[in-house]
PDB file of C-alpha atoms in Angstrom:
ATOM      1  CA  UNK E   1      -5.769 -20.826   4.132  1.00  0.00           C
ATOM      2  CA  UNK E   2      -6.015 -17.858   1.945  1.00  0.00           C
ATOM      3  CA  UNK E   3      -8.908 -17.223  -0.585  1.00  0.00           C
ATOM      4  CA  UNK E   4      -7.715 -15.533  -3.629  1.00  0.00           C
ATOM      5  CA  UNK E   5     -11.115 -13.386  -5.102  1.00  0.00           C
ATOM      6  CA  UNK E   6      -9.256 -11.391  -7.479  1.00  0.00           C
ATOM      7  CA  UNK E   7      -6.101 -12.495  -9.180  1.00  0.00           C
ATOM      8  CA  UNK E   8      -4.657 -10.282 -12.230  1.00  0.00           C
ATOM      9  CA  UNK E   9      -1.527 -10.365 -13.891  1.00  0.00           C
ATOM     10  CA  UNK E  10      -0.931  -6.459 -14.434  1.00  0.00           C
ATOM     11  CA  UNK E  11      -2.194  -4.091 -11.339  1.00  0.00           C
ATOM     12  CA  UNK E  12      -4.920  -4.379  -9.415  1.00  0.00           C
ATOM     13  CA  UNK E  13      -6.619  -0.599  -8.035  1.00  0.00           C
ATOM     14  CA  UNK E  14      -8.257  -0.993  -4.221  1.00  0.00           C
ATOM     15  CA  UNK E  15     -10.687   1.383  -3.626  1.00  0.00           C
ATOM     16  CA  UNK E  16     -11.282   3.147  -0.387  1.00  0.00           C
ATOM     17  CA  UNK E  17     -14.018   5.405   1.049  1.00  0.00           C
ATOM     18  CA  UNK E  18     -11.705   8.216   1.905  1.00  0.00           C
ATOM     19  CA  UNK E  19     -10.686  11.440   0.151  1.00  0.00           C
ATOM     20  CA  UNK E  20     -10.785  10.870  -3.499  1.00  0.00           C
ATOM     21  CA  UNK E  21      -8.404  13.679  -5.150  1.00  0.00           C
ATOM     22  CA  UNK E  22      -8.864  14.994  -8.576  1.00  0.00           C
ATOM     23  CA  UNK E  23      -6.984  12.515 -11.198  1.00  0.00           C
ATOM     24  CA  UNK E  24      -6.493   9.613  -8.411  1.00  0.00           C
ATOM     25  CA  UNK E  25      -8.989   7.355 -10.258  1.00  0.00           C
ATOM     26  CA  UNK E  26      -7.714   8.280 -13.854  1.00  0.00           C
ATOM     27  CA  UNK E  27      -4.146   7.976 -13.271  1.00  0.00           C
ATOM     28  CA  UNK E  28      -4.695   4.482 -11.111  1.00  0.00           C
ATOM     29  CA  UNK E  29      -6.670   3.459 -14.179  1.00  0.00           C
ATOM     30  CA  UNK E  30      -3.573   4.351 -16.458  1.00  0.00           C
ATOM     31  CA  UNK E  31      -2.067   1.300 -15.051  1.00  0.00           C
ATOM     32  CA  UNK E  32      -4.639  -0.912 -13.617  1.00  0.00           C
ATOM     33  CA  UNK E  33      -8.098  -1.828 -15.733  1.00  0.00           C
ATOM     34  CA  UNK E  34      -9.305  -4.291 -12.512  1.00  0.00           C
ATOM     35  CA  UNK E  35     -10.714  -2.170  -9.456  1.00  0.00           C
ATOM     36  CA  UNK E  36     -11.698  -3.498  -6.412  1.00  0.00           C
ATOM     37  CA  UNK E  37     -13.845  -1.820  -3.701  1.00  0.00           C
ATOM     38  CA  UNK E  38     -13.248  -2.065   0.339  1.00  0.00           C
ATOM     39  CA  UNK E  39     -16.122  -1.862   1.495  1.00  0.00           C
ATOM     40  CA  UNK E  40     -17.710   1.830   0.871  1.00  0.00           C
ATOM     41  CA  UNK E  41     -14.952   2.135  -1.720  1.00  0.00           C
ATOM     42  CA  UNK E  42     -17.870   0.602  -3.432  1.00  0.00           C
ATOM     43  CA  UNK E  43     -19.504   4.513  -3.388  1.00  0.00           C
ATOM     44  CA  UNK E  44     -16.657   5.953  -5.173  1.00  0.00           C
ATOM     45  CA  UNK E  45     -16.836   3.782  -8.277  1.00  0.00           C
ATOM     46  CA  UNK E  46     -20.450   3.744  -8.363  1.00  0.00           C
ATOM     47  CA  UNK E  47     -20.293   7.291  -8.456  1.00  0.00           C
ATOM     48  CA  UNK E  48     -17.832   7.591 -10.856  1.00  0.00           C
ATOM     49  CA  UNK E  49     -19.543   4.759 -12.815  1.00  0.00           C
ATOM     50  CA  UNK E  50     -15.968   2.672 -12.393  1.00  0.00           C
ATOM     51  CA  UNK E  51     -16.740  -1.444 -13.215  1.00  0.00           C
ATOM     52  CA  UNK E  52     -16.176  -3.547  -9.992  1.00  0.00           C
ATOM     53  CA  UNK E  53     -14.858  -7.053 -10.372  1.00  0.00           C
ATOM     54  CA  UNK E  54     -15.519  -7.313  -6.350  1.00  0.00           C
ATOM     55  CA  UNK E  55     -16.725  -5.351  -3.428  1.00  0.00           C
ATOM     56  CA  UNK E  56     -14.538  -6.777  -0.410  1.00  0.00           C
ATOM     57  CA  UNK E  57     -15.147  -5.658   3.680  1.00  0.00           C
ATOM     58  CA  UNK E  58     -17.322  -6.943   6.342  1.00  0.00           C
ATOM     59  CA  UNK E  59     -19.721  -4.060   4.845  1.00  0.00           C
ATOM     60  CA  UNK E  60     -20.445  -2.038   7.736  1.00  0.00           C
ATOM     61  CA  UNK E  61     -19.835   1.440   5.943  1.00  0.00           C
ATOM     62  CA  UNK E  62     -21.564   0.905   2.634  1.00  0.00           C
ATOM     63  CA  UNK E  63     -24.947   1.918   2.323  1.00  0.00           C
ATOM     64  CA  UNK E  64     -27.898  -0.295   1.760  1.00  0.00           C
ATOM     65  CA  UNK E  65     -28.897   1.278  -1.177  1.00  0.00           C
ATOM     66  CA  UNK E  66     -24.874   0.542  -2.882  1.00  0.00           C
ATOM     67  CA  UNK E  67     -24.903  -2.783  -1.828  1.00  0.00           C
ATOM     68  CA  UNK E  68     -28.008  -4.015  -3.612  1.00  0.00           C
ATOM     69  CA  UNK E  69     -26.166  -1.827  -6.685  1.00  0.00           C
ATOM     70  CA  UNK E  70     -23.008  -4.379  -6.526  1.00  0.00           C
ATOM     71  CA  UNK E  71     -24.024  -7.972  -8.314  1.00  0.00           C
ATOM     72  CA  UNK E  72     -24.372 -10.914  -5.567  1.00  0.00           C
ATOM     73  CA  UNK E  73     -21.291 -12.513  -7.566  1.00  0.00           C
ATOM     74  CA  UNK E  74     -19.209  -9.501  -6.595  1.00  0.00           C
ATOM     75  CA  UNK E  75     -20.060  -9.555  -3.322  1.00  0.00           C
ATOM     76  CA  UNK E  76     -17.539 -10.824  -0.651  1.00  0.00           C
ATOM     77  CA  UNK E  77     -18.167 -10.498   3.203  1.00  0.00           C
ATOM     78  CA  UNK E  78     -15.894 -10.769   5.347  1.00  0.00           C
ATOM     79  CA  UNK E  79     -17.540 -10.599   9.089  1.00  0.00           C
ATOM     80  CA  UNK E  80     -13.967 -10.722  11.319  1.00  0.00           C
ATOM     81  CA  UNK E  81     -13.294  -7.981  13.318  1.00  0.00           C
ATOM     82  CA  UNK E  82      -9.304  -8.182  13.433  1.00  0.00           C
ATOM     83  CA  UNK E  83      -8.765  -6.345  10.105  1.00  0.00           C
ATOM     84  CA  UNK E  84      -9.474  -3.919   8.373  1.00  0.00           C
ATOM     85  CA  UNK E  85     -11.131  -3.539   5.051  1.00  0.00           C
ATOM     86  CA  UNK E  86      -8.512  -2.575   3.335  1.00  0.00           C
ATOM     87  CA  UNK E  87      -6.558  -5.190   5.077  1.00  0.00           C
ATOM     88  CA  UNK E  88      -9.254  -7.662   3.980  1.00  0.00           C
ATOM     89  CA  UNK E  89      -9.408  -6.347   0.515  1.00  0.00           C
ATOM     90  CA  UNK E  90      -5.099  -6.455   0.047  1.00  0.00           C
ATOM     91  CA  UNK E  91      -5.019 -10.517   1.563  1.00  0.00           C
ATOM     92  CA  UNK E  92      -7.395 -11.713  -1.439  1.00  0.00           C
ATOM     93  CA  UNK E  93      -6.272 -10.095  -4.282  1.00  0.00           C
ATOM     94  CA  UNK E  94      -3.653 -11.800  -6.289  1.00  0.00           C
ATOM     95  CA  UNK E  95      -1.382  -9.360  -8.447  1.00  0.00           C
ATOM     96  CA  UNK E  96       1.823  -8.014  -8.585  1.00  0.00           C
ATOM     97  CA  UNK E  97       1.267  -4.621  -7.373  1.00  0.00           C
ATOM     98  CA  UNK E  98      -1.885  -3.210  -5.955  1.00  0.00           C
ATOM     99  CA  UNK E  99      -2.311   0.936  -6.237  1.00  0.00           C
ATOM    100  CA  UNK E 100      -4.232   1.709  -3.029  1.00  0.00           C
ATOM    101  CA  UNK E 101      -7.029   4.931  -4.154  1.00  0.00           C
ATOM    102  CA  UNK E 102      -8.656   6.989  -1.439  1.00  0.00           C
ATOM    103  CA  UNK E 103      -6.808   5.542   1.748  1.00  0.00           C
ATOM    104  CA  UNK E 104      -5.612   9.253   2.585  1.00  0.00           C
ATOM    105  CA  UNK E 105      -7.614  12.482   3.814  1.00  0.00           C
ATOM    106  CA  UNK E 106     -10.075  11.749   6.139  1.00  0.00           C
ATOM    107  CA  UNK E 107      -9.399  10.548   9.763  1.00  0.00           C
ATOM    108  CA  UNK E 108      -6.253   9.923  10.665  1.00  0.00           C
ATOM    109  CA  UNK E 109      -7.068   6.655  12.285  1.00  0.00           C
ATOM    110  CA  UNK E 110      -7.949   5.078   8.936  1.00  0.00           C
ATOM    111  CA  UNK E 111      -4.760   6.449   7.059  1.00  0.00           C
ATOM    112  CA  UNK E 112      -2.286   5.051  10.206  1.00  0.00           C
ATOM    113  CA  UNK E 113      -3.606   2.091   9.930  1.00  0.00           C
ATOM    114  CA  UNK E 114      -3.467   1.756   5.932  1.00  0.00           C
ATOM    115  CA  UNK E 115       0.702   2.071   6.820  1.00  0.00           C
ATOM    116  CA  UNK E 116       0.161  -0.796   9.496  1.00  0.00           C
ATOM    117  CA  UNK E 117      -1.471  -2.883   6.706  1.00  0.00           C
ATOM    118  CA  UNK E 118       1.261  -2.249   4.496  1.00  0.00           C
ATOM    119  CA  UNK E 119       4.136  -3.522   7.258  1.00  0.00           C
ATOM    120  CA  UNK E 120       1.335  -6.695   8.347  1.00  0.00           C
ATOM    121  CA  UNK E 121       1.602  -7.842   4.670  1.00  0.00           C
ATOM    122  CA  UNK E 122       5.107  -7.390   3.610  1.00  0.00           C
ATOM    123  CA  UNK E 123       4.337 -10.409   0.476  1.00  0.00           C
ATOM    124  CA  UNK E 124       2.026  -7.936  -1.036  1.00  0.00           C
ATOM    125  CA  UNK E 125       3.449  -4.870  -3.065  1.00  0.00           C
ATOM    126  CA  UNK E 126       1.148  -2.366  -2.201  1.00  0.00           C
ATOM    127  CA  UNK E 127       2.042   1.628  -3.890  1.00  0.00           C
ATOM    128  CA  UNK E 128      -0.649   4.431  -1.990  1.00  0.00           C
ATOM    129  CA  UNK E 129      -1.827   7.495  -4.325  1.00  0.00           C
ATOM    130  CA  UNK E 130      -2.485  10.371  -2.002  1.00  0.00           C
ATOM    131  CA  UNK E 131      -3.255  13.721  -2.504  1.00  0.00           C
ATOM    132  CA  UNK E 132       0.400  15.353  -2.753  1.00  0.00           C
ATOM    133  CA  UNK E 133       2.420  11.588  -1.930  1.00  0.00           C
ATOM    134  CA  UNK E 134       2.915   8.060  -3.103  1.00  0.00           C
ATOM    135  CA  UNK E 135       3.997   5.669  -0.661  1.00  0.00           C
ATOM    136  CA  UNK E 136       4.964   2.083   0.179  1.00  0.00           C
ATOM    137  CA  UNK E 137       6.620  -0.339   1.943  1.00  0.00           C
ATOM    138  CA  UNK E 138      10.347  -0.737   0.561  1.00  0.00           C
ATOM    139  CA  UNK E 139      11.651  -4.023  -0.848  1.00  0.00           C
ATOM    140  CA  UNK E 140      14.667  -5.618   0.177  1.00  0.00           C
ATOM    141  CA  UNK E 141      16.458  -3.603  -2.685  1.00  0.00           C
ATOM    142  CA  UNK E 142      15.287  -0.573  -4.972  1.00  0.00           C
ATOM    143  CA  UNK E 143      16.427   1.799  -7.466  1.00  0.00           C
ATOM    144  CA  UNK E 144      14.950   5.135  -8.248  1.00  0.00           C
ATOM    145  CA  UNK E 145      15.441   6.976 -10.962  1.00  0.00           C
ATOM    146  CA  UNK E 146      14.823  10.819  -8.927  1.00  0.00           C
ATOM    147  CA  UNK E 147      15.613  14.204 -10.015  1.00  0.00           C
ATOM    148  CA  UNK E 148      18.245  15.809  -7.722  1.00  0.00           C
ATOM    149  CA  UNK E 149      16.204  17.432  -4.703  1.00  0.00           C
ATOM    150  CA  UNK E 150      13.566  15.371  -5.240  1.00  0.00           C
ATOM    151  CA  UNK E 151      12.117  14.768  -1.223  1.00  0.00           C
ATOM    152  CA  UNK E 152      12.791  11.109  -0.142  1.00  0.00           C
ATOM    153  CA  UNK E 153      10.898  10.505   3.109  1.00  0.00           C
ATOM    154  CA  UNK E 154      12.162   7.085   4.936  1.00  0.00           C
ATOM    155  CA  UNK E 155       9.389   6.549   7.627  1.00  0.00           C
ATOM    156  CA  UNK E 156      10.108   3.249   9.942  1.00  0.00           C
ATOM    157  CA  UNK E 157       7.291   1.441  11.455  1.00  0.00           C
ATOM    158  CA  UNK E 158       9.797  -1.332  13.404  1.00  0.00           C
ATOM    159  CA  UNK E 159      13.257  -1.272  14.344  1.00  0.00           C
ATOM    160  CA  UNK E 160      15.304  -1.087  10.324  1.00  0.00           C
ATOM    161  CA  UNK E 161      18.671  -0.544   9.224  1.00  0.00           C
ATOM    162  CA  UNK E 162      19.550  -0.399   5.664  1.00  0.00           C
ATOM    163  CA  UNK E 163      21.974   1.465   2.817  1.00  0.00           C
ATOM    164  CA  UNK E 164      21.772   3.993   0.262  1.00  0.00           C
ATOM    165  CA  UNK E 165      23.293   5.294  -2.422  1.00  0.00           C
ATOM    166  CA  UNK E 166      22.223   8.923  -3.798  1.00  0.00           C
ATOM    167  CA  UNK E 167      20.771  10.704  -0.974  1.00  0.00           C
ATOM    168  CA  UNK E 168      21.843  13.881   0.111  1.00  0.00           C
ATOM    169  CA  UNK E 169      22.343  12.591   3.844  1.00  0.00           C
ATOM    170  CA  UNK E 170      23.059   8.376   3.448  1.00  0.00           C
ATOM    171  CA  UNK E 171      21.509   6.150   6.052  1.00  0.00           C
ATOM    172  CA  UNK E 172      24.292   3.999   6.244  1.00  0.00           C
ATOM    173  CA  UNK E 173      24.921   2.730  10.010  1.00  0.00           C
ATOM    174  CA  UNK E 174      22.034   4.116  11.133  1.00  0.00           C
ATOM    175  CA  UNK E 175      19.129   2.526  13.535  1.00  0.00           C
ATOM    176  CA  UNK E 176      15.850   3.322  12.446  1.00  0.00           C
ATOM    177  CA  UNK E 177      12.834   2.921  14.662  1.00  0.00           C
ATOM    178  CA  UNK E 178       9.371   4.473  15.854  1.00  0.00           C
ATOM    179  CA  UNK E 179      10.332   7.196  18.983  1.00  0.00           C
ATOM    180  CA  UNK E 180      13.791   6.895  17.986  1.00  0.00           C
ATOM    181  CA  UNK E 181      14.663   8.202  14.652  1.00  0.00           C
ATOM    182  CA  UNK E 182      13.350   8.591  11.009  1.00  0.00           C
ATOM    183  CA  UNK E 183      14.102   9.790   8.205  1.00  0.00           C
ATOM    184  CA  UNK E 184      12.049  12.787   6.853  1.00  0.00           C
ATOM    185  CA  UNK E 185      12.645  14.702   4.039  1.00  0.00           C
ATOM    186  CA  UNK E 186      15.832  13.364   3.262  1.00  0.00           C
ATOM    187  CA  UNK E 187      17.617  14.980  -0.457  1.00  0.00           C
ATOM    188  CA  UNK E 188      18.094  12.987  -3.958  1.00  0.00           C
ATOM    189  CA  UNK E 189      21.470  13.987  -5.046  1.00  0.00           C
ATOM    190  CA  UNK E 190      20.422  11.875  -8.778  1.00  0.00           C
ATOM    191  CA  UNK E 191      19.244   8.327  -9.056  1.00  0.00           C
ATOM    192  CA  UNK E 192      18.673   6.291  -5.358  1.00  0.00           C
ATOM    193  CA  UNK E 193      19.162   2.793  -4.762  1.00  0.00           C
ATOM    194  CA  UNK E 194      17.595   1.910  -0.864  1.00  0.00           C
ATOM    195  CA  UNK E 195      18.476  -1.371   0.798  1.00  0.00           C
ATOM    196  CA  UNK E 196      16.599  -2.661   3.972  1.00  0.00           C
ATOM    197  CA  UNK E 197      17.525  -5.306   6.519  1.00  0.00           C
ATOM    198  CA  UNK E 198      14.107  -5.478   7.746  1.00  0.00           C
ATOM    199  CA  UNK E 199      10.441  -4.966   6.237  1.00  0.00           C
ATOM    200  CA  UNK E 200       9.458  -1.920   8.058  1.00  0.00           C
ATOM    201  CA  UNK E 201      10.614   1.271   6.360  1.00  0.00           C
ATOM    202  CA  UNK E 202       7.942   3.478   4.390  1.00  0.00           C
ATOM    203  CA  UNK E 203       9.315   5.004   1.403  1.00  0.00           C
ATOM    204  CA  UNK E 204       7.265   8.752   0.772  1.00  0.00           C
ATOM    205  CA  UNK E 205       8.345  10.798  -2.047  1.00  0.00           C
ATOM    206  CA  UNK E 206       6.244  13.390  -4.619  1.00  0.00           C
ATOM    207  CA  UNK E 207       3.386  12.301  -6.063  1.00  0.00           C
ATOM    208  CA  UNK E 208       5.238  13.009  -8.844  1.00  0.00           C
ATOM    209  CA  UNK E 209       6.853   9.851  -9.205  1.00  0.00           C
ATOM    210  CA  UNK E 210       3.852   7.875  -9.183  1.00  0.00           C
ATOM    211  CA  UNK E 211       4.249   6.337 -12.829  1.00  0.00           C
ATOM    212  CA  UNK E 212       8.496   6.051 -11.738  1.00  0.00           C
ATOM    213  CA  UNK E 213       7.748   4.223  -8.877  1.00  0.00           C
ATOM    214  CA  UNK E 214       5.129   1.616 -10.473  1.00  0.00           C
ATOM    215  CA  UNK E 215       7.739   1.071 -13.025  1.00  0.00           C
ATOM    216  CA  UNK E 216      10.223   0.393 -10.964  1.00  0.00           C
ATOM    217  CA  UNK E 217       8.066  -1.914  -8.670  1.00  0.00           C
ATOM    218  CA  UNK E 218       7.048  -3.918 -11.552  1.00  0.00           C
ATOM    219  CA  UNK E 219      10.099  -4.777 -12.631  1.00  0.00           C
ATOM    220  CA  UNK E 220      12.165  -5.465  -9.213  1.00  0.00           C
ATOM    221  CA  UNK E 221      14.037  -9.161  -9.991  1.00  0.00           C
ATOM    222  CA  UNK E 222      13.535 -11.857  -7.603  1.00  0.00           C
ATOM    223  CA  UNK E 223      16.583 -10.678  -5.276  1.00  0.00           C
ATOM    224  CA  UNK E 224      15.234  -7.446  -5.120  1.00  0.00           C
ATOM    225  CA  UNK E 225      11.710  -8.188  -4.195  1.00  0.00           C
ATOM    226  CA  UNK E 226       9.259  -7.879  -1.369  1.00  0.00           C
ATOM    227  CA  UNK E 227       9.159  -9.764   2.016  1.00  0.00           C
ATOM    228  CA  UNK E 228       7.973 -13.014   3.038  1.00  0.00           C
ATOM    229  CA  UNK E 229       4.724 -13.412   4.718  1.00  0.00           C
ATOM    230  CA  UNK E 230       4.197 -12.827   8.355  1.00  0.00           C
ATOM    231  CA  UNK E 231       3.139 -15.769  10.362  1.00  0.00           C
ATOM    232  CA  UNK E 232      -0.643 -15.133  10.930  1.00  0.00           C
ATOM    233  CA  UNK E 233      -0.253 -13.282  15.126  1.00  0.00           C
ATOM    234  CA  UNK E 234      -1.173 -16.065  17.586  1.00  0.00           C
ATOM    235  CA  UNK E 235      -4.434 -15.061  19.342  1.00  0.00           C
ATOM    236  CA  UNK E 236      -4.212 -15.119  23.301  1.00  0.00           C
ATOM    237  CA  UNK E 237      -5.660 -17.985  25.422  1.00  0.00           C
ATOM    238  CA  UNK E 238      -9.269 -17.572  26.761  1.00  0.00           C
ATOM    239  CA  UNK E 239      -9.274 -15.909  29.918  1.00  0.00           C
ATOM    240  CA  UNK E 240     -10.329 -18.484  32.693  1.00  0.00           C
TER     241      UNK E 240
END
């Protein structure tokens, strides 16, 4: 059973301890007033004197001195080793969008992995501020209101199909999957509207669109909206 730590009504910012760019906090803040630190996420707000309502990881990368900064209340370990913080962080936080900060930059590991999170938890809306991008996971259905040539990256991470109106080269009838073929730096010819058969395309387009893209992901109706949850992965037997 899920544990709900944080639960807001408007949009909730995750913290990360990667690369930080100039305005990421601000702008995230222009939307969201409850932060949340994964684990040495906790660093950046401290530094940037940013209120916490909760410090979530299994708190192997923040620093002794950080921890003892966060209250105990705020405090939330989480000691399993088959997630990731920011996967730990995203499963317990109630809201209807979460705008992941300083999950880019850095190792390339970490920022792969932030795009596995997002296709492992389809049920939670999830938009990623990077340094030049935004990305997320796309919804069943989703209109964007894009300037013609605006760049509209369609990255899958599992076999997809879908349909689109307004791009300079439509995806209509094609098969999208890892090794096979994506969709980079695909054209707006105006306004987009992206339908997927399957939760595992990543949408990446300008940072640009940041405050078009929470707007429109705020207000996607029910038959629009995001995925069901996975069923939790079944762990293999114990070797005899």
């Amino acid at each position: 059973m899920k544990k709900t730590i944080v639960s807001s009504r408007d949009p909730v910012t995750i913290l990360g301890g990667g690369a930080v760019f100039a305005d990421d906090l601000s702008l995230a803040q222009t939307y969201s007033s409850v932060i949340v630190a994964a684990d040495s996420g906790a660093h950046v707000a401290l530094e940037a004197d940013v209120e916490l309502a909760a410090v979530i990881g299994d708190m192997d990368s923040i620093s002794t001195r950080s921890f003892a900064q966060i209250p105990a209340e705020k405090r939330f370990v989480i000691t399993e080793q088959d997630s990731t913080d920011f996967d730990k962080a995203l499963r317990h936080v109630d809201t209807p969008l979460v705008i992941a900060v300083g999950f880019s930059g850095g190792c390339i590991d970490h920022q792969l992995s932030v795009f596995h999170t997002l296709v492992r938890r389809p049920d939670r809306p999830c938009l990623v501020l990077a340094e030049h991008d935004v990305i997320f996971l796309c919804p069943r259905r989703i209109d964007l209101p894009l300037a013609p040539r605006t760049r509209v990256s369609l990255f899958p991470l599992g076999p997809v199909a879908g349909r689109s109106e307004g791009l300079e080269w439509p995806i209509d009838g094609l098969h999208f999957a890892p090794g096979k073929l994506s969709g980079t730096s695909n054209r707006a010819t105006g306004p987009v509207s992206l339908e997927m058969e399957a939760p595992y395309m990543l949408c990446i387009l300008p940072r640009s669109c940041f405050a078009d893209v929470i707007r429109v992901l705020m207000a996607l109706p029910p038959e629009y909206g995001q995925w069901p949850a996975r069923a939790a992965p079944r762990k293999a037997p114990p070797r005899s």
